[in-house]
PDB file of C-alpha atoms and ligand atoms in Angstrom:
ATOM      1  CA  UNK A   1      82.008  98.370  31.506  1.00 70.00           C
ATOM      2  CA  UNK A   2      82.204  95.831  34.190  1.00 91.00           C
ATOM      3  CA  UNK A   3      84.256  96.122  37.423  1.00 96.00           C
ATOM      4  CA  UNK A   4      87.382  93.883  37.542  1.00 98.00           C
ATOM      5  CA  UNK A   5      89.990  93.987  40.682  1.00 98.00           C
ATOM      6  CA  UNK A   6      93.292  92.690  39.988  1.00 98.00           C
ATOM      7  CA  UNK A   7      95.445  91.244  42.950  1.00 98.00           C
ATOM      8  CA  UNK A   8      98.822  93.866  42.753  1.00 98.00           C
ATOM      9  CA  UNK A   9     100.519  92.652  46.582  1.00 98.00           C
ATOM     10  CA  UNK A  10     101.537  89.101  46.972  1.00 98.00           C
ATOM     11  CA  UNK A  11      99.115  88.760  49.791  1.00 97.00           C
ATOM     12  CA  UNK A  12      96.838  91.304  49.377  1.00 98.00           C
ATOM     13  CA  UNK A  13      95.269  94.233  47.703  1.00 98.00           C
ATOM     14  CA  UNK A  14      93.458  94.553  44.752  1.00 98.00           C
ATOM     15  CA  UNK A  15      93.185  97.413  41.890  1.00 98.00           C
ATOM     16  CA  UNK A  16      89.961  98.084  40.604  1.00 98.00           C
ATOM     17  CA  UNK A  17      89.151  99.223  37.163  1.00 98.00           C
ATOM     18  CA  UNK A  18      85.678  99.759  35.506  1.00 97.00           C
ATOM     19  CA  UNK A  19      84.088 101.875  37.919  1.00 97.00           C
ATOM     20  CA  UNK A  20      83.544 105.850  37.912  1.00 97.00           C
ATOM     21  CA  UNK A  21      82.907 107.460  41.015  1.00 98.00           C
ATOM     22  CA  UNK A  22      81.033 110.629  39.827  1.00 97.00           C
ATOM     23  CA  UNK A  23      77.878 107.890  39.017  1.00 97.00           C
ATOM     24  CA  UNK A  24      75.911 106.027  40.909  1.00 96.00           C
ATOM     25  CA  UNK A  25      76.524 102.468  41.704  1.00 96.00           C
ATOM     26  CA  UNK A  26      74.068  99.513  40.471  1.00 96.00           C
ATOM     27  CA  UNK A  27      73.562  96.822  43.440  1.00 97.00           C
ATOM     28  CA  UNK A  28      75.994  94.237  41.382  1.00 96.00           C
ATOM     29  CA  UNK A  29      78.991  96.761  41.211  1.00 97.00           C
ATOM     30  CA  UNK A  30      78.104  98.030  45.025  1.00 98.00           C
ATOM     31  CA  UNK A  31      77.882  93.340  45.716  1.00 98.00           C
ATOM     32  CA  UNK A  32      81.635  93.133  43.591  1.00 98.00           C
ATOM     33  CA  UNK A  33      83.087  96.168  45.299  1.00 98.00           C
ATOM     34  CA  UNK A  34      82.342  94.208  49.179  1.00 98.00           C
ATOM     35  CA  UNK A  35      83.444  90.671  47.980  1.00 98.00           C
ATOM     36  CA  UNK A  36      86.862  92.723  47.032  1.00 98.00           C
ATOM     37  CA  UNK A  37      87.125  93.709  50.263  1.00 98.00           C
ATOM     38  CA  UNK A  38      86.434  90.868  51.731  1.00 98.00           C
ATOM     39  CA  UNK A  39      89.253  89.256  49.626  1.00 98.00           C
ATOM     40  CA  UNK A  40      91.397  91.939  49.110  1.00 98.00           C
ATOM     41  CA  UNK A  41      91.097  93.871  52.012  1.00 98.00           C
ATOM     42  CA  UNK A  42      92.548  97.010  50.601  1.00 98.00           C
ATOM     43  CA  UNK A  43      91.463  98.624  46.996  1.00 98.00           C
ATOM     44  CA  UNK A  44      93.185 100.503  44.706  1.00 98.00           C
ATOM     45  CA  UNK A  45      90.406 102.989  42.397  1.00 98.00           C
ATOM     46  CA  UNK A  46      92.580 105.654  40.100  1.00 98.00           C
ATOM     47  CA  UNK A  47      91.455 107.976  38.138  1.00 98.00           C
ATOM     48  CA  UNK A  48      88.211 108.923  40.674  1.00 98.00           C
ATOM     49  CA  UNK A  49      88.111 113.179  40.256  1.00 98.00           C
ATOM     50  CA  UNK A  50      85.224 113.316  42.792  1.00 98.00           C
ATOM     51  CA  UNK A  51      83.319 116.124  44.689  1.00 98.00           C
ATOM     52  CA  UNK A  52      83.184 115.367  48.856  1.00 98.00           C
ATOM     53  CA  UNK A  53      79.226 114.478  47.711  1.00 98.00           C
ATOM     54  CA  UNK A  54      80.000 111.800  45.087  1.00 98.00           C
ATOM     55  CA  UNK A  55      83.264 110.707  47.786  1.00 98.00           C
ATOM     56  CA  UNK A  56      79.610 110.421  50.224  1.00 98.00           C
ATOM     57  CA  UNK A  57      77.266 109.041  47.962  1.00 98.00           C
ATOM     58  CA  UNK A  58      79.270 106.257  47.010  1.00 98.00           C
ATOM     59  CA  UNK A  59      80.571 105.466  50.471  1.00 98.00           C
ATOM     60  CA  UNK A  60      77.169 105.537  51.918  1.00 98.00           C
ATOM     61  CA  UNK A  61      76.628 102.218  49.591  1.00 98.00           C
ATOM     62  CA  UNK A  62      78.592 100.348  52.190  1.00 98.00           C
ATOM     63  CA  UNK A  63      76.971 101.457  55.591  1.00 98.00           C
ATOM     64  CA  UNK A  64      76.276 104.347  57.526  1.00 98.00           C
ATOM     65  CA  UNK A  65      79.258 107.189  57.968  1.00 98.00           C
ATOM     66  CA  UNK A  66      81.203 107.406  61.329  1.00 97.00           C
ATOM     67  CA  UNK A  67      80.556 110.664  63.255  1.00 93.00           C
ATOM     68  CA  UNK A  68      83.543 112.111  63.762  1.00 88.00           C
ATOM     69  CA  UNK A  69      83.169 113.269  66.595  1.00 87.00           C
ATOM     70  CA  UNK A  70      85.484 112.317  69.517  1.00 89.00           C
ATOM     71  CA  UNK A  71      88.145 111.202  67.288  1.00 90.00           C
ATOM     72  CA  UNK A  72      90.298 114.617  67.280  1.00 91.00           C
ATOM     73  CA  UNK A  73      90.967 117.734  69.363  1.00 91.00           C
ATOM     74  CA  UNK A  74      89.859 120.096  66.446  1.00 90.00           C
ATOM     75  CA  UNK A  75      86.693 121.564  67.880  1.00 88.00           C
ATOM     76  CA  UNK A  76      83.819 122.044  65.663  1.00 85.00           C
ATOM     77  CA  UNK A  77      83.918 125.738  64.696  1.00 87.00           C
ATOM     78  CA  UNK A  78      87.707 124.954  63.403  1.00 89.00           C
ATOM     79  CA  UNK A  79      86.166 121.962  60.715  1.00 92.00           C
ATOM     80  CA  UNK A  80      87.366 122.712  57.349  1.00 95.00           C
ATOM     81  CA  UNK A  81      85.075 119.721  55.609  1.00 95.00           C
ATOM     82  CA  UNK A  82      81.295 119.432  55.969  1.00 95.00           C
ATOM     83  CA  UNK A  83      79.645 116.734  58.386  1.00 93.00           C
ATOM     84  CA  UNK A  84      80.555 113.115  57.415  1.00 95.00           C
ATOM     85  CA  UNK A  85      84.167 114.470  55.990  1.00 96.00           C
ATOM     86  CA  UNK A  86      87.290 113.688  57.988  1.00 96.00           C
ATOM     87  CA  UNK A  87      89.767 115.876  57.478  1.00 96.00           C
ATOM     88  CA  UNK A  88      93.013 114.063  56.889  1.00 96.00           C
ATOM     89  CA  UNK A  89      95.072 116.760  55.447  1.00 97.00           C
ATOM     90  CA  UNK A  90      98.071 119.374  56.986  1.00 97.00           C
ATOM     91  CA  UNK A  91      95.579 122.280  56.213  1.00 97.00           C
ATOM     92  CA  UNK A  92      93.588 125.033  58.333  1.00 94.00           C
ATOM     93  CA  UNK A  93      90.427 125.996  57.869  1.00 93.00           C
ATOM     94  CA  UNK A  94      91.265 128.589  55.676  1.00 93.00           C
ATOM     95  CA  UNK A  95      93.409 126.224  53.333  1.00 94.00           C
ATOM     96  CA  UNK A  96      97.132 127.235  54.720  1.00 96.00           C
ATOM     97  CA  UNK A  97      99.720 123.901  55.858  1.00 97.00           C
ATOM     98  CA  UNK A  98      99.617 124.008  59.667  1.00 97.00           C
ATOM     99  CA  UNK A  99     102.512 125.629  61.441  1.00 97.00           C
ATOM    100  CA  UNK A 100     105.248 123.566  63.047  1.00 96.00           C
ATOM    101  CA  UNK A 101     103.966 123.620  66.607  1.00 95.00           C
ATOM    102  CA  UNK A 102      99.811 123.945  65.763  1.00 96.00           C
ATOM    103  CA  UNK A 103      98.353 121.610  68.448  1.00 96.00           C
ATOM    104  CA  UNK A 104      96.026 119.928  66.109  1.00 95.00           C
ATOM    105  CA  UNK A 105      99.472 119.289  64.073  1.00 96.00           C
ATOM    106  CA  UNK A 106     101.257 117.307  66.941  1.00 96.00           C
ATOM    107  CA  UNK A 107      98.058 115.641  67.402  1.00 96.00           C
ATOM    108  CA  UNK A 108      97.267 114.551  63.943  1.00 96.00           C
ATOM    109  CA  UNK A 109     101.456 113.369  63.347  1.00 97.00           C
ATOM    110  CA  UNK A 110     100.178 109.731  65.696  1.00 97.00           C
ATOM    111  CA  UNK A 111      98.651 108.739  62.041  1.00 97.00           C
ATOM    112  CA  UNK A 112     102.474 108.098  61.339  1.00 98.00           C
ATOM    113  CA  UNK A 113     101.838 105.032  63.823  1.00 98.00           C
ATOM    114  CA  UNK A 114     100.244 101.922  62.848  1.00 98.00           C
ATOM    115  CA  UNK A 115      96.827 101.873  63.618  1.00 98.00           C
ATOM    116  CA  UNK A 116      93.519 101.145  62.627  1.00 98.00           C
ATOM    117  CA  UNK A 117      90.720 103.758  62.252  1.00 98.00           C
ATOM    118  CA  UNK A 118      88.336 104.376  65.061  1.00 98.00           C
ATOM    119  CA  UNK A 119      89.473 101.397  66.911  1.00 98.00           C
ATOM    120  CA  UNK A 120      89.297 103.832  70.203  1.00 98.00           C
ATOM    121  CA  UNK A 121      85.696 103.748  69.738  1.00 98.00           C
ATOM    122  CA  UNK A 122      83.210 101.249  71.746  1.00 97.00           C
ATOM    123  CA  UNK A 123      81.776 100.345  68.114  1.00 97.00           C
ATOM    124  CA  UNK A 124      84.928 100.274  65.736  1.00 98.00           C
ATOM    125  CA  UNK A 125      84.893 100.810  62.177  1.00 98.00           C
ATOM    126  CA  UNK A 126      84.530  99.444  59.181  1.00 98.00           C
ATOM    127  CA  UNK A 127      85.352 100.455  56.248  1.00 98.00           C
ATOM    128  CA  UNK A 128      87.816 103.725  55.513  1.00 98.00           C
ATOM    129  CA  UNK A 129      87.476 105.619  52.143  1.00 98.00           C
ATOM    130  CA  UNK A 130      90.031 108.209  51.346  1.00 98.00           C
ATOM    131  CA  UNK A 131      90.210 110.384  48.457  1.00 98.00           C
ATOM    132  CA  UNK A 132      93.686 111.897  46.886  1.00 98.00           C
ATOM    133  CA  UNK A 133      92.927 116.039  46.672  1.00 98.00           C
ATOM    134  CA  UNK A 134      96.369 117.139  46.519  1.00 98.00           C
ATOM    135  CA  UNK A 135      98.886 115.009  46.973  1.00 98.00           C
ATOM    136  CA  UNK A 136     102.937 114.964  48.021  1.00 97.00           C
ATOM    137  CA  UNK A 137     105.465 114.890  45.549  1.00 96.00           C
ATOM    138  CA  UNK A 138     107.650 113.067  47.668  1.00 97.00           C
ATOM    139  CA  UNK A 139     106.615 111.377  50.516  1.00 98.00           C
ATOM    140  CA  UNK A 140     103.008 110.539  51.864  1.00 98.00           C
ATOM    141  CA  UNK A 141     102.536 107.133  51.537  1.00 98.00           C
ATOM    142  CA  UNK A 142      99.735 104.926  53.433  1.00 98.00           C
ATOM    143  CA  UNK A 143     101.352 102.124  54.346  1.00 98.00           C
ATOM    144  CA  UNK A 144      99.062  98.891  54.758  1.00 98.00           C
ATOM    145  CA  UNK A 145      99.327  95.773  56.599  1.00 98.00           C
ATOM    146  CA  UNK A 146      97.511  92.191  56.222  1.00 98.00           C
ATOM    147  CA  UNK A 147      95.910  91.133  59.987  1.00 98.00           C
ATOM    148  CA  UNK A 148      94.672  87.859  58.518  1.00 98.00           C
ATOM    149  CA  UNK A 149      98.301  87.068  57.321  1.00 98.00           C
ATOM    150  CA  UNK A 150      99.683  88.532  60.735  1.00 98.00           C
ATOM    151  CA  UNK A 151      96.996  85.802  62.509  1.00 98.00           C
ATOM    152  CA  UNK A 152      97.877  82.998  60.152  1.00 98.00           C
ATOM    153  CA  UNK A 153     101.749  83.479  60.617  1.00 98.00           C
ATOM    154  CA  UNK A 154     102.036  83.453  64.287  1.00 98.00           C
ATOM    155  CA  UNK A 155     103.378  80.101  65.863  1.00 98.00           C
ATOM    156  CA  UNK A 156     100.913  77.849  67.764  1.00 98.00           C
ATOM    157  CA  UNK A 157     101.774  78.909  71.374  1.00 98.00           C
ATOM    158  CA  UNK A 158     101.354  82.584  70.181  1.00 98.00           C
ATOM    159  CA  UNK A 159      98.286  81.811  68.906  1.00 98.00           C
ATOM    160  CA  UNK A 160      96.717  80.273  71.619  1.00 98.00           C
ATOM    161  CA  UNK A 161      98.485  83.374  74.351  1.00 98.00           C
ATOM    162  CA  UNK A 162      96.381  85.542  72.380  1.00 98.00           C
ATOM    163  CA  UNK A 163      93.360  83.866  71.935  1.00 98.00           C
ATOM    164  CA  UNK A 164      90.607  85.462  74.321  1.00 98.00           C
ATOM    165  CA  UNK A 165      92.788  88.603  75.458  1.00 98.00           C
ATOM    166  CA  UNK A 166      91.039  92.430  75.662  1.00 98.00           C
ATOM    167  CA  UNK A 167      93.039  95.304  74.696  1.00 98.00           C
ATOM    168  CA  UNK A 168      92.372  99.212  76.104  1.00 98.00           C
ATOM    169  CA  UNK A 169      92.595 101.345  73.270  1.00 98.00           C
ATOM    170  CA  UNK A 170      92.401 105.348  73.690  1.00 98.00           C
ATOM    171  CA  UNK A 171      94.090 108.203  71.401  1.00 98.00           C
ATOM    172  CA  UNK A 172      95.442 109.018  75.158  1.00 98.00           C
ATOM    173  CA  UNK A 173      97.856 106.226  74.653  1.00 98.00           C
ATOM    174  CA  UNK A 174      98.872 106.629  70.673  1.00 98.00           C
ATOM    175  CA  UNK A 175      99.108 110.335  71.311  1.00 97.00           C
ATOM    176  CA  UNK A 176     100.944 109.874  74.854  1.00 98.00           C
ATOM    177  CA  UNK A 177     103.294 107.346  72.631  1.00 97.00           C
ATOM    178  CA  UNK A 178     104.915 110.787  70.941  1.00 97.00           C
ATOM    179  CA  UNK A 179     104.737 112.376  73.875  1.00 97.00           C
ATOM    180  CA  UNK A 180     101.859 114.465  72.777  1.00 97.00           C
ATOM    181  CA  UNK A 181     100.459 114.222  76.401  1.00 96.00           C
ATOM    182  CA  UNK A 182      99.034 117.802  76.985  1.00 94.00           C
ATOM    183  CA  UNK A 183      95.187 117.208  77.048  1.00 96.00           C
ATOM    184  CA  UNK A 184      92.464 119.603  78.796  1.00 96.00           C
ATOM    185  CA  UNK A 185      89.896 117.457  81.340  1.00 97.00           C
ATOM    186  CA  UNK A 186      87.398 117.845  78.392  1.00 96.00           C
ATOM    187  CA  UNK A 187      89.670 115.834  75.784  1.00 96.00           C
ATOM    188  CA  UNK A 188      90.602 113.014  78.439  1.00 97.00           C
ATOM    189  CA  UNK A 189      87.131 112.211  78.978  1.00 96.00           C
ATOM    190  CA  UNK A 190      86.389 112.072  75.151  1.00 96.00           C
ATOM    191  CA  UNK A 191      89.145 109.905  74.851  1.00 97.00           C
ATOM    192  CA  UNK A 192      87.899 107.343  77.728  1.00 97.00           C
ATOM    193  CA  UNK A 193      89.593 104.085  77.074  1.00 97.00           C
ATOM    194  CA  UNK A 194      87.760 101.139  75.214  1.00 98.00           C
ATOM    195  CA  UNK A 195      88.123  97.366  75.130  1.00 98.00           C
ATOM    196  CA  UNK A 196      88.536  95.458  71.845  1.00 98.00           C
ATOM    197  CA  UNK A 197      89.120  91.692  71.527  1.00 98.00           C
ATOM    198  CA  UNK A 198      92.694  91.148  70.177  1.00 98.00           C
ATOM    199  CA  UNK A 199      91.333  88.635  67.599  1.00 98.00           C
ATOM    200  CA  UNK A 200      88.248  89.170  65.668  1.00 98.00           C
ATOM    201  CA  UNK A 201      86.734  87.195  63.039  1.00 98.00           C
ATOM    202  CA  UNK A 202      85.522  88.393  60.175  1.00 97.00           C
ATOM    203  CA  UNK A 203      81.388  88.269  60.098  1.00 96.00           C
ATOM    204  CA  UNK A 204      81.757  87.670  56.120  1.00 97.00           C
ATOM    205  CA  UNK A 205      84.522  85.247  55.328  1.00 97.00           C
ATOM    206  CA  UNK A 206      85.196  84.087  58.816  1.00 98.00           C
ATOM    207  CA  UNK A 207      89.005  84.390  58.717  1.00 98.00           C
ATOM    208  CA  UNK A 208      90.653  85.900  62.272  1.00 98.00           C
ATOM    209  CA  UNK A 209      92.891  88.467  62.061  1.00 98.00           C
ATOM    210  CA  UNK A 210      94.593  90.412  64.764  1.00 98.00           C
ATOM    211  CA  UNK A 211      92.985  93.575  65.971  1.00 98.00           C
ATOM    212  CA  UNK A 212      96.257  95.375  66.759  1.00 98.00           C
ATOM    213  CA  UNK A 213      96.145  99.314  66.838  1.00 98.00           C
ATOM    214  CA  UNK A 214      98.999 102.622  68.071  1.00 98.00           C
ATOM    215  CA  UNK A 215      96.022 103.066  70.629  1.00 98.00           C
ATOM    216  CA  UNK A 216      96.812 100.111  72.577  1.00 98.00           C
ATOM    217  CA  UNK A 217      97.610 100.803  75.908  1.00 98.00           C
ATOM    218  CA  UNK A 218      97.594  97.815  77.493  1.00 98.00           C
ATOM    219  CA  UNK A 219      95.515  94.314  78.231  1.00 98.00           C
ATOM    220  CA  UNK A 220      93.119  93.326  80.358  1.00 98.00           C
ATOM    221  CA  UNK A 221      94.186  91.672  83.811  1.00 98.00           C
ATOM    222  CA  UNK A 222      97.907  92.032  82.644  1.00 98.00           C
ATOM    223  CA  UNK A 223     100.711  94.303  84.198  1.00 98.00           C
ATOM    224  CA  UNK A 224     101.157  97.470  81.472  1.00 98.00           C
ATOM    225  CA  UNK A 225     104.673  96.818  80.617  1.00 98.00           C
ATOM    226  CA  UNK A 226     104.110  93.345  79.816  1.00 98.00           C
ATOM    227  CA  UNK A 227     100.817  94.242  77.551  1.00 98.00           C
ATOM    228  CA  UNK A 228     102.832  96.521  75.611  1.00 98.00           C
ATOM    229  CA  UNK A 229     106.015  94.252  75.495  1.00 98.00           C
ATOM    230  CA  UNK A 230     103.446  92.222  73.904  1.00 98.00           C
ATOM    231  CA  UNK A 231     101.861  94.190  71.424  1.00 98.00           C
ATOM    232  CA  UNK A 232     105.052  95.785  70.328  1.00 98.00           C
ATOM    233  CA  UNK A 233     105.939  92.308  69.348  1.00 98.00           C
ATOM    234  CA  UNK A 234     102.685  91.776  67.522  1.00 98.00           C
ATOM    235  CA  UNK A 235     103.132  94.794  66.014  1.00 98.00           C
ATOM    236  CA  UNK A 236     106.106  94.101  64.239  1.00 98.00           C
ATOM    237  CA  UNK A 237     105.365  90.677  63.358  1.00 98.00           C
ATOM    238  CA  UNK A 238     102.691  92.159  61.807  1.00 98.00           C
ATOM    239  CA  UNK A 239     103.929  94.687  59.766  1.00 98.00           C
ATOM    240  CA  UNK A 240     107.380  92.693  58.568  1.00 98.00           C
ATOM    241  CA  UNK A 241     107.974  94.261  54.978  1.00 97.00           C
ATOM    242  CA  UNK A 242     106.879  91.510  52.703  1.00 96.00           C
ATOM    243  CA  UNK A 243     103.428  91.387  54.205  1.00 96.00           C
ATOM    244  CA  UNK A 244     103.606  95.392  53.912  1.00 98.00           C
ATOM    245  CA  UNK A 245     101.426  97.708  51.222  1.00 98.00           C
ATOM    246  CA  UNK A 246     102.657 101.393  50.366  1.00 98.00           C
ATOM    247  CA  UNK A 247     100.179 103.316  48.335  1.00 98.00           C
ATOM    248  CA  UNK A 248     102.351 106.251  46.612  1.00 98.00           C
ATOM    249  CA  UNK A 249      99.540 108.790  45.820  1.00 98.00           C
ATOM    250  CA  UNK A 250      97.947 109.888  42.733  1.00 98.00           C
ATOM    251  CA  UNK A 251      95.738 112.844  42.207  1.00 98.00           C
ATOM    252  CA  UNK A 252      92.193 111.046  42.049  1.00 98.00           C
ATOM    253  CA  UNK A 253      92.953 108.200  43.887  1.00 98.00           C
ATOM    254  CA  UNK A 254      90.766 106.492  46.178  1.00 98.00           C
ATOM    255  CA  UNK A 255      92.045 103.679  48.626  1.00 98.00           C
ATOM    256  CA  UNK A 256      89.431 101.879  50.763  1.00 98.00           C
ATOM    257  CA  UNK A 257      90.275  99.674  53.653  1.00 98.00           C
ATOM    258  CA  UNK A 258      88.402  97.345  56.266  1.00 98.00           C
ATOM    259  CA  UNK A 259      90.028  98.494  59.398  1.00 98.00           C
ATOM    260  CA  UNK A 260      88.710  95.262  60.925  1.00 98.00           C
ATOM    261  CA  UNK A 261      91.418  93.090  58.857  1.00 98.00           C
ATOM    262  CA  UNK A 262      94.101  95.627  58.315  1.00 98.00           C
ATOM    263  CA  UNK A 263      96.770  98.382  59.657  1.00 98.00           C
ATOM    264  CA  UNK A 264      97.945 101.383  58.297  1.00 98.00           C
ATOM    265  CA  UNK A 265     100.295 104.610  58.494  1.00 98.00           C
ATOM    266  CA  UNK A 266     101.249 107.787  56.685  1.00 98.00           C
ATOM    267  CA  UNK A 267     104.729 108.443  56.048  1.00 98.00           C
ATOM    268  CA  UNK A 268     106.374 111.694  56.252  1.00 98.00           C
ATOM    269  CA  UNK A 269     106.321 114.463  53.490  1.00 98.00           C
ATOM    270  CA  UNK A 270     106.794 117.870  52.872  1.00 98.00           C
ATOM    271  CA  UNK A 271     104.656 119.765  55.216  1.00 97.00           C
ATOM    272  CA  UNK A 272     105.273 123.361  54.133  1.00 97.00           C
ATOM    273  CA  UNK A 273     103.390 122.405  50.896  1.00 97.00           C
ATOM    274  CA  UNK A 274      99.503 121.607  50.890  1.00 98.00           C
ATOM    275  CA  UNK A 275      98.350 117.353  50.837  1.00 98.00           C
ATOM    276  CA  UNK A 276      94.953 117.474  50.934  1.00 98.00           C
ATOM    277  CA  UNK A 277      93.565 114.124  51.735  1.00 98.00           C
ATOM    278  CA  UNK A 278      89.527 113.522  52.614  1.00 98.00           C
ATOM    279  CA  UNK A 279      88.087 110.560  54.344  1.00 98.00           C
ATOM    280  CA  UNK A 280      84.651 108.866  54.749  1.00 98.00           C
ATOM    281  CA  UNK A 281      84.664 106.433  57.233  1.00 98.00           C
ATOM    282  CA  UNK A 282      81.506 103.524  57.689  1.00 98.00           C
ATOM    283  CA  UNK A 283      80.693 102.782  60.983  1.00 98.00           C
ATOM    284  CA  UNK A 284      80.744  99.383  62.702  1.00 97.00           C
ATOM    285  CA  UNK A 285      77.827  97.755  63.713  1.00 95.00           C
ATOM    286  CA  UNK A 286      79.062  95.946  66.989  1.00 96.00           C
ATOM    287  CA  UNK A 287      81.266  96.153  69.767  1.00 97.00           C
ATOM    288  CA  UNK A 288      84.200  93.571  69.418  1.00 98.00           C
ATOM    289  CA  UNK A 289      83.768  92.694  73.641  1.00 97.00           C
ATOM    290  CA  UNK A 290      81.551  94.411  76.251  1.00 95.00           C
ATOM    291  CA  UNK A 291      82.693  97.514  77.731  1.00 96.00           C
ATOM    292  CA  UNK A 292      83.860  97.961  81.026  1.00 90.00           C
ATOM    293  CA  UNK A 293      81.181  99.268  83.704  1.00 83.00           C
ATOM    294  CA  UNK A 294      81.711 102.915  84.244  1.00 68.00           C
ATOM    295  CA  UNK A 295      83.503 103.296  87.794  1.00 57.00           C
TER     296      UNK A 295
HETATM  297 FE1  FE2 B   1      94.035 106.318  59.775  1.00 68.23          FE
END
């Protein structure tokens, strides 16, 4: 059966059918899953009942996984997935929802911002791949937004303001945003702000989009209430509803995004009861701008 994606947003989005997880890919389903992406930007798979191997086999198709490392304050003796796994669930390691005031918790509610994965690294991501375990009755979306559509739809002055700027991303400032601000020495340094380029282009199809994320903290040569004046603005221009995606979970579903053209955000659920969510993420290949020197 051959893989077909149907267009189910206005702007974006696409559903795939034709495709089953638990098997390996052939090079012409792994060629017609990327050109969906790169039109699409988001897709839909239902249906996928998959192990964290076949979620890692098939993911691997697209790049090399992320280490997660230095994207969290959940040290590595408290990991309930094996390597290459993000954990994106309410869950400890022993499979029990997270009390009310667990640190990691607090930490883990900024994914109720928008944001883009990894874009507090030096070498952003790429793709993100997550996998529907156990999911909320009510509640729980992912939330997506179109950065191609947010570029295209910005006025002409606005477009050229933005142009060459350099944002500082760190999970200092998304946290610090919720007032999650108490970090040990260790945990500041991890988090060591990075500079992206506010507008990328996209190495495949060449479209810009803007590279907005929750870990913004300010721009480049600019005073910080100004920057984020700025990128609040952005923000919401980019994210006005009718240019907005909300995935409402199925058991087996797998969404994949390129966090180089799109946002995205969980809404809230339920936390008493389990939502067990896994990602793979594929790592970037290049810096968006060089980094700062070290002081
Ligand atoms: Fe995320």
């Amino acid at each position: 059966m051959a893989i077909c994606i149907r267009q189910i947003h206005p702007v974006f989005v696409g559903e795939v059918s034709g495709i089953d997880l638990t098997k390996p890919l052939g090079p012409e389903e792994v060629a017609a899953i990327e050109a969906g992406m790169d039109r699409y930007a988001v897709l839909v798979l239902h249906g996928q009942n998959i192990t964290d191997d076949q979620q890692l086999a098939f993911s691997v198709n697209f790049g090399a996984i992320e280490n997660r490392e230095g994207g969290n304050i959940t040290k590595a003796s408290e990991y309930r997935l094996k390597a290459g796994m993000v954990d994106v669930s309410n869950l400890d390691k022993d499979g029990r929802p997270l009390a009310r005031d667990d640190r990691k918790r607090m930490f883990n509610l900024g994914n109720r911002l928008w944001h883009s994965d990894s874009s507090f690294r030096a070498i952003p991501a790429k793709y993100s791949l997550l996998s529907g375990r156990i999911v909320a009755d009510k509640g729980g979306e992912t939330e997506f937004a179109d950065m191609r559509v947010a570029y295209d739809t910005l006025d002409d002055d606005m477009r050229t303001l933005v142009a060459d700027l350099v944002c500082e991303h760190s999970l200092i400032y998304s946290r610090g945003s919720m007032g999650f601000t108490e970090l040990s020495d260790e945990e500041r340094k991890m988090f060591t702000p990075v500079r992206q380029r506010l507008v990328r282009t996209h190495p495949v199809t060449g479209r810009k989009s803007l590279y907005l994320s929750s870990h913004i903290g300010g721009i480049v040569g600019w005073p910080v209430p100004e920057a984020r004046d700025l990128v609040r603005d952005l923000t919401e221009h980019a994210t006005r509803r009718p240019y907005v995606y909300a995935h409402k979970w199925r058991v087996g579903d797998l969404v994949m995004w390129d966090n180089r053209t799109t946002l995205h955000r969980v809404r809230r659920f339920d936390e008493t009861k389990p939502r067990d969510m896994r990602r793979t993420t594929i790592a970037g290949d290049a810096m968006t701008v060089e980094q700062a020197k070290a002081a």
